Every structure is written in C-alpha cells, then in structure tokens.
Amino acid sequence: MKSLFKNSIYFVGYRLINVIYPLITATYVSRVLKPAGVGEAALAQNIVIFLVAVALLGIPNYGVREISKTSENDIDRLFTELFLINFVSTLIISILYYSTIDLLCLELNRKLYRIYGIILLFNVINVDWFYQGKEEFKYITIRSAIVKAVSVVAIFVFVRDETDICAYGLIFALAYVGNYTFNAINLKKYVDFSFKNLNIKRHLNSIFALSITAISNEIYVTLDTFMLGVLSTNTEIGYYSNSMKLMRILINVVTAFGAVILPRLSKLQHKKDYLQFNIIINKVINILLWVTIPCTIGIILLSETIVVVLFGRDFAPASCIMIILSFLIIPRAFSNLSLQVLVCTKNDTKTSKVYFTGMLINCVLNLIFIRYIGAKGAAVASVISEVYICLVLFNYSKELFIYKRNKKYVFSLMMSVISMLVLVKILEYCMLRLGASLMSILIICIITGIFEYVAMTLLTQNEVTLFFISKLKQKVGRTI
C-alpha cells in the first residue's frame, strides 16, 4: 500500500503546480487583457467548466471510491463501464453546446466559445478519477508539471495584447487536452478495455446521486460569474474572477490534504478498519486547521498589496472582494473533507441534498446582492452559501468519526496566528514608511509571516508541526 504521507506530498505538489500556473498566467494576462478581457474569458471558461462537470456526472468521486476497492480481476470491466457512461454523456453535452453557440442570437464571441469547447470535446478521455483511485499521485503531479510549463511559455509567446484573447483561450483549452491525452496514453500500463459481461446499470443510481452533488457544486462555484455577466459588467467579472482565482488557488492547496484521503478511507471502510479510519480523519482535521487559519489571516492583512502586485493597479478595487472571499478558505476546506467522508461511506443522497440547497441559496443571494453591490455582493453570497454547506456536511459526517479536541493544540494555533499577525502588520507599516516597493513588501511579509508562524508552532509544541518535522527527518535520514 502506498504511503499516505507521500501521496499527500505529491498531491499537495500537484495542487501547488496548479497554484503557480494560474498565478503566473493571471499576473501576466491581467496586464495584457485588462479587466474587461479577463472578464470575457472568465465567463466562457466558467460556462465550459460547468458543462464538463455536467458531462462527468458524479463519476470522479464515484470512480475514485470504486476503483480504490475493486480487485485487479474486475477493474478492467469497471473502468470500461464508467468510461462508456462518460463518453455518452460528454457526446450529448458537446452536441448541445456547439448547437447552442450557433443558434443563440447573443453578442457572444463565438470563436472564443468554440475554442473553449475543445475542453468539453476531449472530456471523453478525462480519467483523472482512475489514477486517483489507484493512488498514482506521483504520475498526476509530474504530468501536470510538464503540461503547465509548456502552457506558461506559450502564453508569454502568443498572448501579447488585448486582441489575443482567442489565443489565450486556445492555450488554456490545450492545457486540459494535454492532461487528458497523457492520461489516455498512460492507461495501457494499468487497464484494458473489457466489453464482456458489462453491467452499466449497476452504477447509475450512485452516479446520478453524486452528479447532483457535483453539478450543484459546479453551479454554485460558477454561478457568481455567470450572474455577474447578466446583471453587471465584464469589468466587475474581471475583478471578481481574479479574486476568486486566487482563492481557488489557496483552496486547491489546502483541500489537497482532504482530497487525497478518499481512496484510503474507502479501502479502510471496505475493510471495516474504523480505528485507522478515525485516526486519519483526526489528523487531517488538525492539518487543515494548521494551514487554513494563517492563510485566511494572511490574505486579509495583505489583500491590497497582493492585488496590485499580482494583477496591476487596474485591479485595485478587487482588494475588498478578496478580503470577503478569504472567508471561503476555512469552510471550503472542511466541507471538502466532510464530502470525502460521506462519499466513502456511501452517503451520496445527503451530499446531493446539501449541495443542491447551497446552490439555491447562492442563486437567491446573488439576485439580491449583485444588483446593489456588484462583485462584492457575489463574494458575500459565496461565503454565506459555503458556510451553510460546511456546517450541514460536517454535522452529517461527524456521526461517522470521533474528533478528539486538544486544548493544547488550539492554544498553539491561537498564539502562533496572533504573533504572525502582529509581526506582519508592524513589518508592513515600517516598510511602507521607508518607501519600499510593494513587491518587496509582499515577499518579505509572506516569508517572515510563514517563518514566524512555523517557529511559534514549534515553540508551543504543535503536534502537526512536530509530525511534519519527524517525517522530514525520516526522509533526510534515508537520503543520507
């Protein structure tokens, strides 16, 4: 069995690559395409990514769960059944998408939407769920690094001014296609298609239940951008899109610790090893607290500097939006963890109801808030909806494990966060008075804040810090 710690490191590495890529591209593209261009591209991206989620139904979570506990003798048949379901649903959605683009008499950049549709077409070979189920996180990380590196170079070469929005869209789409193609080529090492004794019907109830969760979640995630496009302007979409992009970057990293445990929890649940099941969840909860709290505080402290440095002064109004969205980090991390627990224990109906209700709440709140305060209203709606989803999912999932509260651990976190906050604010104030550049302020404040936080957690004997240090010592010891 693969090391859960190594899998976590690889998957966090994978998420970090997904952090660095949009961070570099957004920093560059924001200055080239400007807020209106970024908003136009973001609207097209979100529509297509939502349709990909619809086409996938609930296969990603269901596939990880089933692949992780299926014997090698049955895995070819299982993979073929799930692949065929995805193939048919993607074909239907693709036909509807391209037909709608040509039929709707809207002032859309049809060429841009056709380009982004390539992602949808190649979704037929989107089998990331198979590799996650097999816990092949090292492969996923290396593959992603190669594709993202090529994409970054292409953006710098081909996206030079505001007229290159379609070139940007094509590079963005081809990055997805590259990942999918690598997956398809690499599959022959693990699985073959098997068309004997197929029983597609056995998967449909669970897949459709999880599809409600996946689609509701995707609507909830992309609805803000779509409704801003209807009720507001491309500039507001640009402000919101870049702010949300940064939040998703951070959320993708912190949720990696939760996402990587789904195949392992599914195996433990299948073996009825409830003790180890409980130990892993407790450890992940503590790690999530260790990561998400300082991330949230850091974004609030440095929001204006972050926005101007990353996206340019044209995006300065987005700093307030970023502060609001920073409150997504903690609830999104814990709702994701709760989702993993509920999925591996086959509580699919509960998750679908929660995400569907959260999507409705988000829709209603967007209608109310966007009309009056634009992108800020969309941010408020997202936070309220996410807090609702987090609380309800966590309430359901806590029936399946026992969380052991540790006062010493809570005290360590509080002291570490407070010391980081005070030091960063003093440092930022002093550097501003001395006339330092915003870039140097941001870099020095982030590095100093991280160092102070880790040092204080070590001083207060924080169990997560000690755990990471022990693993690091073991790794260094083996190398030596």
Coordinates of C-alpha atoms in Angstrom, one line a residue, residues 166-466:
C166 CA -8.7 33.8 -28.5
A167 CA -5.0 32.8 -28.4
Y168 CA -5.2 32.8 -24.6
G169 CA -8.4 30.7 -24.8
L170 CA -6.8 28.1 -27.1
I171 CA -3.7 27.7 -24.9
F172 CA -6.0 27.3 -21.8
A173 CA -8.0 24.7 -23.6
L174 CA -5.0 22.8 -24.9
A175 CA -3.6 22.5 -21.4
Y176 CA -6.7 20.4 -20.5
V177 CA -6.3 18.4 -23.7
G178 CA -2.6 17.8 -22.8
N179 CA -3.5 16.3 -19.4
Y180 CA -6.3 14.2 -20.9
T181 CA -4.0 12.9 -23.7
F182 CA -1.2 11.9 -21.3
N183 CA -3.9 10.0 -19.2
A184 CA -5.1 8.1 -22.3
I185 CA -1.6 7.2 -23.4
N186 CA -0.5 6.1 -19.9
L187 CA -3.7 3.9 -19.3
K188 CA -2.3 0.8 -21.1
K189 CA 0.1 0.3 -18.1
Y190 CA -2.9 -0.2 -15.8
V191 CA -6.0 -1.3 -17.5
D192 CA -7.5 -2.7 -20.7
F193 CA -11.0 -2.2 -22.2
S194 CA -13.2 -5.2 -21.4
F195 CA -16.6 -5.5 -23.1
K196 CA -17.6 -8.8 -21.6
N197 CA -20.5 -9.0 -19.1
L198 CA -20.8 -5.2 -18.9
N199 CA -23.4 -4.0 -16.4
I200 CA -23.6 -0.2 -16.7
K201 CA -27.0 -0.1 -14.9
R202 CA -25.4 -1.1 -11.5
H203 CA -23.6 2.3 -11.4
L204 CA -26.4 4.6 -12.4
N205 CA -28.2 5.2 -9.1
S206 CA -24.9 6.2 -7.2
I207 CA -23.6 8.2 -10.2
F208 CA -26.8 10.2 -10.6
A209 CA -26.9 10.9 -6.8
L210 CA -23.3 12.1 -6.9
S211 CA -24.0 14.0 -10.1
I212 CA -26.5 16.2 -8.2
T213 CA -23.7 16.9 -5.8
A214 CA -21.1 17.6 -8.5
I215 CA -23.4 19.7 -10.7
S216 CA -24.9 21.7 -7.8
N217 CA -21.4 22.4 -6.6
E218 CA -20.2 23.5 -10.0
I219 CA -23.3 25.7 -10.5
Y220 CA -22.6 27.1 -7.1
V221 CA -19.0 27.8 -8.0
T222 CA -19.6 29.2 -11.4
L223 CA -23.0 30.9 -10.9
D224 CA -21.4 34.1 -9.5
T225 CA -19.5 34.8 -12.7
F226 CA -22.5 33.9 -14.9
M227 CA -24.9 36.1 -12.9
L228 CA -22.3 39.0 -12.9
G229 CA -22.3 38.7 -16.7
V230 CA -26.1 39.0 -16.8
L231 CA -26.6 41.6 -14.0
S232 CA -23.3 43.6 -14.1
T233 CA -20.3 44.3 -16.4
N234 CA -17.3 42.5 -17.8
T235 CA -15.1 44.7 -15.6
E236 CA -16.9 43.5 -12.5
I237 CA -16.4 40.0 -13.7
G238 CA -12.7 40.7 -14.1
Y239 CA -12.4 42.0 -10.5
Y240 CA -14.3 39.0 -9.2
S241 CA -12.7 36.4 -11.4
N242 CA -9.1 37.3 -10.4
S243 CA -10.0 37.5 -6.8
M244 CA -11.8 34.1 -6.9
K245 CA -8.9 32.7 -8.9
L246 CA -6.5 33.4 -6.1
M247 CA -8.9 32.0 -3.5
R248 CA -9.3 28.8 -5.6
I249 CA -5.5 28.6 -5.8
L250 CA -5.3 28.6 -2.0
I251 CA -8.3 26.4 -1.5
N252 CA -6.9 23.8 -4.0
V253 CA -3.7 23.5 -2.0
V254 CA -5.4 23.2 1.5
T255 CA -8.1 20.8 0.2
A256 CA -5.4 18.5 -1.2
F257 CA -4.9 17.1 2.3
G258 CA -8.6 16.1 2.4
A259 CA -8.9 15.0 -1.3
V260 CA -6.0 12.6 -1.2
I261 CA -7.6 10.5 1.6
L262 CA -10.7 9.4 -0.3
P263 CA -9.2 6.2 -1.8
R264 CA -7.6 5.3 1.5
L265 CA -10.8 6.0 3.5
S266 CA -12.7 3.9 1.0
K267 CA -10.3 1.0 1.5
L268 CA -10.5 1.3 5.3
Q269 CA -14.3 1.5 5.2
H270 CA -14.4 -1.6 3.0
K271 CA -12.1 -3.5 5.4
K272 CA -14.1 -2.2 8.4
D273 CA -10.9 -0.8 10.0
Y274 CA -12.7 2.0 11.8
L275 CA -9.9 2.8 14.2
Q276 CA -7.5 3.7 11.5
F277 CA -10.4 5.5 9.7
N278 CA -10.9 7.7 12.7
I279 CA -7.1 8.4 13.2
I280 CA -6.7 9.6 9.6
I281 CA -9.7 12.0 9.8
N282 CA -8.5 13.5 13.1
K283 CA -5.0 14.0 11.6
V284 CA -6.4 15.7 8.5
I285 CA -8.7 18.0 10.6
N286 CA -5.7 19.2 12.6
I287 CA -3.6 19.7 9.4
L288 CA -6.5 21.7 7.8
L289 CA -6.7 24.0 10.9
W290 CA -2.9 24.4 10.8
V291 CA -3.0 25.5 7.2
T292 CA -6.3 27.4 6.7
I293 CA -6.3 29.8 9.6
P294 CA -3.0 31.5 8.8
C295 CA -3.9 31.6 5.1
T296 CA -7.1 33.4 5.8
I297 CA -5.4 35.9 8.2
G298 CA -2.6 36.5 5.7
I299 CA -5.0 37.3 2.8
I300 CA -6.9 39.8 5.0
L301 CA -3.7 41.5 6.1
L302 CA -2.1 41.8 2.7
S303 CA -5.1 41.9 0.3
E304 CA -4.5 45.3 -1.3
T305 CA -0.8 44.7 -1.8
I306 CA -1.5 41.2 -3.3
V307 CA -4.0 42.5 -5.8
V308 CA -1.8 45.4 -7.1
V309 CA 1.4 43.3 -7.3
L310 CA -0.3 40.3 -9.0
F311 CA -2.8 41.9 -11.3
G312 CA -1.8 45.6 -11.6
R313 CA -3.3 48.8 -10.4
D314 CA -6.3 48.5 -12.7
F315 CA -7.5 45.7 -10.4
A316 CA -7.0 47.7 -7.1
P317 CA -10.8 47.8 -6.5
A318 CA -10.7 44.0 -6.2
S319 CA -8.9 44.1 -2.8
C320 CA -12.2 44.4 -0.9
I321 CA -13.6 41.5 -2.8
M322 CA -10.6 39.4 -1.9
I323 CA -11.0 40.2 1.8
I324 CA -14.6 38.9 1.7
L325 CA -13.6 35.8 -0.3
S326 CA -10.8 35.0 2.2
F327 CA -13.5 33.7 4.5
L328 CA -14.2 30.9 2.0
I329 CA -10.9 29.1 2.8
I330 CA -11.8 27.5 6.1
P331 CA -15.4 26.4 5.3
R332 CA -14.4 25.1 1.8
A333 CA -11.6 23.0 3.3
F334 CA -13.9 21.4 5.8
S335 CA -16.8 20.9 3.5
N336 CA -14.4 19.1 1.2
L337 CA -13.2 16.9 4.0
S338 CA -16.8 16.1 5.0
L339 CA -17.7 15.3 1.4
Q340 CA -14.8 12.8 1.2
V341 CA -16.0 11.1 4.4
L342 CA -19.7 10.9 3.3
V343 CA -18.8 9.7 -0.2
C344 CA -16.6 6.9 1.0
T345 CA -19.3 5.8 3.4
K346 CA -21.9 5.9 0.5
N347 CA -24.0 8.8 2.0
D348 CA -24.5 10.1 -1.5
T349 CA -28.1 11.3 -1.1
K350 CA -27.2 13.5 1.9
T351 CA -24.4 15.3 0.0
S352 CA -26.6 15.8 -3.1
K353 CA -29.3 17.5 -1.0
V354 CA -26.8 19.8 0.8
Y355 CA -25.1 21.0 -2.4
F356 CA -28.4 21.4 -4.2
T357 CA -29.7 23.6 -1.3
G358 CA -26.5 25.5 -1.2
M359 CA -26.7 26.2 -4.9
L360 CA -30.3 27.6 -4.5
I361 CA -29.2 29.8 -1.5
N362 CA -26.3 31.1 -3.6
C363 CA -28.6 31.9 -6.6
V364 CA -31.1 33.8 -4.4
L365 CA -28.4 35.8 -2.6
N366 CA -26.7 36.6 -5.9
L367 CA -30.0 38.0 -7.3
I368 CA -30.3 40.2 -4.2
F369 CA -26.7 41.4 -3.7
I370 CA -25.3 41.7 -7.2
R371 CA -27.9 44.3 -8.2
Y372 CA -26.7 46.6 -5.5
I373 CA -23.0 46.0 -4.8
G374 CA -21.9 44.0 -7.9
A375 CA -18.9 41.7 -7.4
K376 CA -18.8 42.4 -3.6
G377 CA -22.4 41.0 -3.5
A378 CA -21.3 37.9 -5.4
A379 CA -18.5 37.4 -2.9
V380 CA -20.8 37.8 0.1
A381 CA -23.3 35.3 -1.4
S382 CA -20.5 32.7 -2.0
V383 CA -19.3 33.0 1.6
I384 CA -22.8 32.6 3.1
S385 CA -23.6 29.6 0.9
E386 CA -20.2 27.9 1.7
V387 CA -20.7 28.3 5.4
Y388 CA -24.1 26.7 5.1
I389 CA -22.7 23.8 3.1
C390 CA -19.8 23.3 5.5
L391 CA -21.9 23.3 8.7
V392 CA -24.5 20.9 7.3
L393 CA -22.0 18.5 5.8
F394 CA -19.8 18.5 8.9
N395 CA -22.8 17.8 11.0
Y396 CA -23.7 14.8 8.9
S397 CA -20.1 13.5 8.8
K398 CA -19.3 13.9 12.5
E399 CA -21.6 10.9 13.1
L400 CA -19.1 8.7 11.3
F401 CA -16.0 9.6 13.4
I402 CA -15.0 11.0 16.8
Y403 CA -12.9 14.1 16.8
K404 CA -10.6 14.4 19.9
R405 CA -10.4 18.0 20.9
N406 CA -7.0 19.1 22.1
K407 CA -6.8 22.4 24.2
K408 CA -3.0 22.5 23.9
Y409 CA -3.3 22.3 20.1
V410 CA -5.9 25.1 20.0
F411 CA -3.7 27.3 22.2
S412 CA -0.7 26.7 20.0
L413 CA -2.6 27.8 16.9
M414 CA -4.0 30.9 18.6
M415 CA -0.6 32.1 19.9
S416 CA 1.1 31.4 16.5
V417 CA -1.5 33.2 14.4
I418 CA -1.6 36.2 16.8
S419 CA 2.2 36.5 16.8
M420 CA 2.2 36.3 12.9
L421 CA -0.5 38.9 12.6
V422 CA 1.3 41.4 14.9
L423 CA 4.7 40.9 13.2
V424 CA 3.4 41.2 9.7
K425 CA 1.4 44.4 10.4
I426 CA 4.4 46.0 12.1
L427 CA 6.7 45.0 9.2
E428 CA 4.3 46.2 6.5
Y429 CA 3.9 49.6 8.3
C430 CA 7.7 50.1 8.7
M431 CA 8.5 49.1 5.1
L432 CA 5.8 51.5 3.7
R433 CA 7.2 54.3 5.8
L434 CA 10.7 53.6 4.4
G435 CA 9.3 53.7 0.8
A436 CA 9.8 50.0 -0.1
S437 CA 8.3 48.7 -3.3
L438 CA 5.0 46.7 -3.0
M439 CA 6.7 43.6 -4.4
S440 CA 9.4 43.6 -1.8
I441 CA 6.8 44.3 1.0
L442 CA 4.7 41.4 -0.2
I443 CA 7.6 38.9 -0.5
I444 CA 9.2 39.9 2.8
C445 CA 5.9 39.9 4.7
I446 CA 4.9 36.4 3.4
I447 CA 8.3 34.9 4.1
T448 CA 8.6 36.5 7.6
G449 CA 4.9 35.6 8.4
I450 CA 5.5 31.9 7.5
F451 CA 8.7 31.7 9.4
E452 CA 7.1 33.3 12.5
Y453 CA 4.1 31.0 12.3
V454 CA 6.1 27.8 12.0
A455 CA 8.6 28.9 14.7
M456 CA 5.9 29.7 17.2
T457 CA 4.0 26.4 16.5
L458 CA 7.4 24.6 17.1
L459 CA 7.9 26.6 20.3
T460 CA 4.5 25.7 21.5
Q461 CA 5.0 22.0 20.6
N462 CA 2.2 21.9 18.0
E463 CA 1.6 18.3 17.0
V464 CA 1.2 19.0 13.3
T465 CA 4.5 20.9 13.1
L466 CA 6.2 18.1 15.0

